[in-house]
Amino acid sequence: MGRGARGPSMHDVAALAGVSHQTVSRVLNGFEGIRPETRDRVLEAIERLGYRRNLAARSLATGRTGVVGVLSPDNPTYGATSSLFAVEHAVREAGLQPLITTTSGLPESVESALEFMYGRAVEALVIMAPSRSVLEVHDRMGVEVPTAYLLTGDERGRWSVSADQSKGAEMALQALLAAGHTAIQHVRGPLDSTEAQLRSDAYSRFMAQNSLARLPILEGDWSPQSGFDAYVRLDPRATAVFCANDQMAIGLMHAASVGGRWVPDDLSVVGFDDIPEAAHTLPPLTTVRQSFREVGTLAVALLTAALEGREPPDVEPLMPILVERDSVGPPGERKRSW
Amino acid sequence: MGRGARGPSMHDVAALAGVSHQTVSRVLNGFEGIRPETRDRVLEAIERLGYRRNLAARSLATGRTGVVGVLSPDNPTYGATSSLFAVEHAVREAGLQPLITTTSGLPESVESALEFMYGRAVEALVIMAPSRSVLEVHDRMGVEVPTAYLLTGDERGRWSVSADQSKGAEMALQALLAAGHTAIQHVRGPLDSTEAQLRSDAYSRFMAQNSLARLPILEGDWSPQSGFDAYVRLDPRATAVFCANDQMAIGLMHAASVGGRWVPDDLSVVGFDDIPEAAHTLPPLTTVRQSFREVGTLAVALLTAALEGREPPDVEPLMPILVERDSVGPPGERKRSW
DNA sequence: CGGTCGGATGTTACCGTGAACATCGTCCGG
DNA sequence: CCGGACGATGTTCACGGTAACATCCGACCG
C-alpha cells in the first residue's frame, strides 16, 4: 500500500513560526489566551506552507469523526433528491461531514449501506426510508447514534421530519370535491411505503367523512409507467383520480388520452409533490406542493441539536400547499370532440 | 469537546485472542503467513467484541484516506442525479469512500465545496461540471489529485467521460430530417454549459452539412419553464424544434398547445436525455437516450485505475440511442381540428 | 522586596493502526 | 549435530493531532 504524499504538519508550521506545535493547535482551534502577535506569526506560517490539518489525526485524538451518515434511495426522483441535497448542504453548514450512501432498498443493500456507514463511525444518521423494510433493517442492526428519518411519514414520531401527508392528501381531495366530484378513485404508492400509506389512509378517511363511496384503491410504484398501467384498472364510474405522486399522474393522463378520455373534461386528476414538469403537462397538473428542501434542513437541525446535547426542537409536520392548475374540472360527460 | 465513546481496539481483540495486536492487523489485512488456528481465534475475538477497525487511525498510519470527492450540481435533475448515484455506488464498490458535495455553481460555492473536499484529503475527484465556470474555479485552485469529469462534454479529453453529444444531437436532427423537416430550430442549454455547446455546435454543423438554413438558436436554462418561454421566440417558419433536453421540450410542447399548435401535426419536437416522463408526455416525446449510470461507473473506473497506478482505460464516448415516439411527424399545415 | 498568581507557551503522553525490524522455534542440509 | 533459512509471531516506533500538565515570566500584593 503506497503511502500518500504527506503535506506539512503542525510541527512544520510550529518550526517556521518559532513556537510549539501546541500553540499552532490552539490558534487553529480558536483558543483565547494567545498573544495577537504570536497568532499572526502562526497564521502566516500556515499560509506560507499551505498547511491543512490532518483530520484523521484529529479524529484519532479526539475520538470524534463529525460524520453524519445519510442513507438515500438510489432512485433519482425529484423529491428525494431535493431533500438529499438540502441535507448535504445543511450538514456541511453545521461543520460536519455528510456521508451519503445510496441503497436500492433491498434488505441486503440496506444492510451493506448501513454497515458501510457504521464502519465509518458516523455520529448521527439521516435515514431516508421510503419503505418500511429499510426501517426494519435499520432497527435490527440496532445502533445507538441519533437518527432522523425522512420520507417515512410520521412513523418515528418526533424524529420523523416530513410534510403533513394527511393534510396534503386532504387538500388534493378537497379540490376534487369542490369541483363537484364524488366518484374519486385513488392510485396509491407501493404498499411498503409509509408515505403512500398515509396518503391512502387519508383518502379512505376523506371519503368516509364526506359519505362518499370509496372506490378500489389501485397500487402503483411511483413511476409514470405504473400510472399509465393503472388507468385500465380504473373504475368506470370514477370521474376523478387522486394520484399519490405527480409522476403517476403524468402516466395516467397519458393513458387517459390514449383511451380517448380528456383531462379535465372527462376525467379530473390531481397529483402530489409538484415536480417541475407538473406545471407543463397537458393539461398542467393540479397538485400538492411539499417543501422537500425544508424537511432536509429540519432533519439536520434535529441532529445537530442532539449532537450538541441541546434539546431537539419540536418539529411540526410542514404544511403542504395546494397548487391549482388545469387538470381538475367539473364532472360530467362533456366529451370534447376531436 | 466531549470525546466519543470508544469501542474496542485491536489491543482488546489481541488480548482476548492471546496474540499481539499486529497479528490482528495481519488477519484483518488478509496477510498470508498466519496459522489457520490463530486466524480463527482472532476472528472469533473480533466477532465476540463486535470490533470495528478505526479508520482514522488506519488513515493516519498509512497516510491514505481512500476518499473520492464528488462535486455535484445541487440541481436535482434526473440525468445528473443518475450519474451521481452510479458514481457513489461504484466508488463504494471499489473499496473507497465517496464524499459527495453539492454546489450551486456560483464561484464561491464551487470554491467552498472544493475547499471542503481538499480539507478532507480526497485522493481523487469526480467533477460534475455542467458549466465551464466550475472548471475554471477548479483549475484556479490547482490541486494534483486524479480527476475525472462528467457533464463536461469532451472538454477534458480522456478524463472527460460522457455520451457522444454530437452524435446524439445528430441522431435527433436526423430523425427530424428523415420526417421531411428542413426548417428546424434549436433550443439550446445555457451558454456556459459545455454539453449545451456541443449539442448546439452539432446543430449548426448538421444544418450546414445538409444545406439547410440555420434558424436562430434560442437559449434556455434546461428547465421546463425556459422551454415554455422559448416557444414565443420561435421562428414562424420553423416546423420542427430540437430541444437540448427533455424538460425544455416538455415546456415547449406545453406552450405550443397553449398557442394552438399541435405536436406533431403542426410542430415536431425532439428532446434529449429520455427522462422517465418523456414516455408519457402528450404526445410521448421522441428523444435521445444517454446512459447516465454508465458514464458514472466509467468515471470511477478511470480513477481507480489511476489510483492503483494502472494505465487508465481509454474511454470512448458512449453511444446514445434514438428513442422514437410520437412527437415527430411530417411537416405541413395539416392543422388538426379541435 | 519576596512570594504568589495568572497568562502565555512548552512538554509529554496518548489515541489505534501499520510498517519495519526483532525474535523464536523448527526443519533441513552439510 | 550444528547453523542458517524460513515461517509465525511479537516489539517498537511513527503517523499528526489534542489534552493534561509543567514551566516560565511579569505583575501585583503584603
XYZ file of C-alpha atoms in Angstrom, chain A residues 164-338:
175
model
C -48.140 16.694 6.640
C -49.121 13.914 4.294
C -52.677 13.577 5.536
C -53.349 17.237 5.218
C -51.830 17.300 1.774
C -53.949 14.419 0.594
C -56.974 16.101 2.055
C -56.208 19.270 0.130
C -55.987 17.325 -3.109
C -59.237 15.531 -2.433
C -60.956 18.697 -1.316
C -60.047 20.289 -4.618
C -61.800 17.444 -6.413
C -64.799 17.537 -4.134
C -65.114 21.277 -4.528
C -65.201 20.819 -8.288
C -68.172 18.548 -7.795
C -66.612 15.114 -7.907
C -67.955 12.334 -5.755
C -66.636 9.290 -7.591
C -62.998 9.783 -6.742
C -60.514 6.979 -7.105
C -57.036 6.752 -5.658
C -53.824 5.455 -7.155
C -51.554 4.868 -4.242
C -47.803 4.296 -3.998
C -46.234 0.975 -3.045
C -47.756 -0.936 -0.146
C -44.430 -0.931 1.584
C -44.173 2.849 1.574
C -45.159 4.702 4.703
C -45.913 7.918 2.880
C -48.086 6.105 0.376
C -49.890 4.533 3.291
C -50.584 7.879 4.932
C -51.950 9.353 1.735
C -54.010 6.286 1.137
C -55.393 6.333 4.672
C -56.222 9.981 4.221
C -58.123 9.054 1.082
C -60.203 6.449 2.892
C -60.873 8.792 5.768
C -61.823 11.653 3.493
C -64.255 9.548 1.531
C -65.853 8.255 4.694
C -66.111 11.654 6.312
C -67.839 13.011 3.259
C -70.052 9.959 2.914
C -68.659 9.139 -0.488
C -68.327 5.640 -1.864
C -64.740 4.518 -1.676
C -63.643 3.098 -4.996
C -60.992 0.379 -5.052
C -57.545 1.727 -4.351
C -55.098 0.964 -7.147
C -51.436 0.415 -6.461
C -48.574 1.930 -8.365
C -44.835 2.128 -7.764
C -44.443 5.913 -8.150
C -43.254 5.612 -11.758
C -45.045 7.228 -14.698
C -45.370 3.804 -16.244
C -47.269 2.472 -13.244
C -49.675 5.394 -13.504
C -50.157 4.571 -17.134
C -50.847 0.953 -16.277
C -53.280 1.872 -13.539
C -55.579 3.635 -15.982
C -57.094 0.497 -17.444
C -57.941 -0.751 -13.979
C -59.814 2.426 -13.183
C -63.421 2.041 -12.098
C -65.694 3.123 -14.978
C -67.701 5.256 -12.607
C -64.691 7.287 -11.483
C -64.769 10.884 -12.655
C -61.648 11.917 -10.781
C -58.389 10.366 -9.689
C -56.112 11.306 -6.859
C -52.650 10.047 -7.729
C -50.192 9.694 -4.885
C -47.498 11.472 -6.870
C -47.069 13.580 -9.964
C -45.228 11.009 -11.994
C -48.040 8.523 -11.779
C -50.477 11.303 -12.587
C -48.486 12.027 -15.714
C -48.584 8.400 -16.775
C -52.271 8.193 -16.035
C -53.099 11.297 -18.036
C -51.188 9.816 -20.912
C -53.170 6.607 -20.721
C -56.409 8.557 -20.482
C -55.564 10.409 -23.649
C -54.745 7.142 -25.399
C -58.052 5.823 -24.173
C -59.801 8.836 -25.598
C -60.710 10.483 -22.334
C -59.844 14.094 -21.956
C -58.424 15.707 -18.851
C -60.066 17.590 -17.229
C -63.294 17.328 -19.229
C -63.785 13.589 -18.985
C -61.544 12.925 -16.043
C -60.031 15.087 -13.367
C -56.610 14.296 -11.982
C -54.574 15.608 -9.093
C -51.032 14.675 -8.225
C -48.731 15.169 -5.306
C -45.256 16.773 -4.976
C -45.294 19.485 -7.620
C -42.300 18.380 -9.626
C -41.031 20.945 -12.116
C -42.717 19.171 -15.019
C -46.119 19.365 -13.349
C -46.608 22.937 -14.468
C -46.102 21.920 -18.066
C -48.021 18.734 -18.580
C -51.076 18.756 -20.842
C -53.064 19.949 -19.114
C -50.919 21.465 -16.371
C -51.353 19.355 -13.294
C -53.139 20.393 -10.149
C -51.047 19.054 -7.334
C -49.876 19.440 -3.765
C -46.525 21.004 -3.176
C -44.373 19.966 -0.288
C -41.129 21.604 0.644
C -38.555 18.902 0.199
C -35.658 21.158 0.972
C -37.192 22.288 4.200
C -37.619 18.812 5.623
C -33.991 18.087 4.802
C -32.810 21.175 6.608
C -35.015 20.472 9.564
C -33.767 16.932 9.922
C -30.227 18.190 10.217
C -31.250 20.806 12.762
C -32.696 17.995 14.817
C -29.463 16.040 14.680
C -27.101 18.879 15.404
C -29.180 19.727 18.438
C -28.928 16.128 19.589
C -25.183 16.008 18.967
C -24.589 19.159 20.933
C -26.719 17.902 23.773
C -29.336 20.569 23.255
C -32.973 19.691 23.496
C -34.081 18.819 19.957
C -36.612 21.294 18.606
C -40.151 20.098 18.262
C -40.757 19.515 14.605
C -44.262 20.168 13.464
C -45.196 18.483 10.204
C -44.786 21.071 7.471
C -47.886 22.369 5.792
C -48.139 21.492 2.110
C -49.695 23.829 -0.427
C -52.354 23.115 -2.996
C -51.299 24.269 -6.438
C -54.348 24.595 -8.648
C -53.773 24.259 -12.341
C -55.896 22.810 -15.115
C -56.265 19.094 -14.539
C -59.361 19.469 -12.404
C -62.724 20.400 -13.846
C -66.341 19.705 -13.113
C -67.509 16.138 -13.617
C -69.857 15.263 -16.459
C -69.942 13.718 -19.872
C -68.892 16.819 -21.776
C -66.809 14.784 -24.143
C -64.690 17.036 -26.204
C -64.944 16.415 -29.908
C -61.694 15.671 -31.597
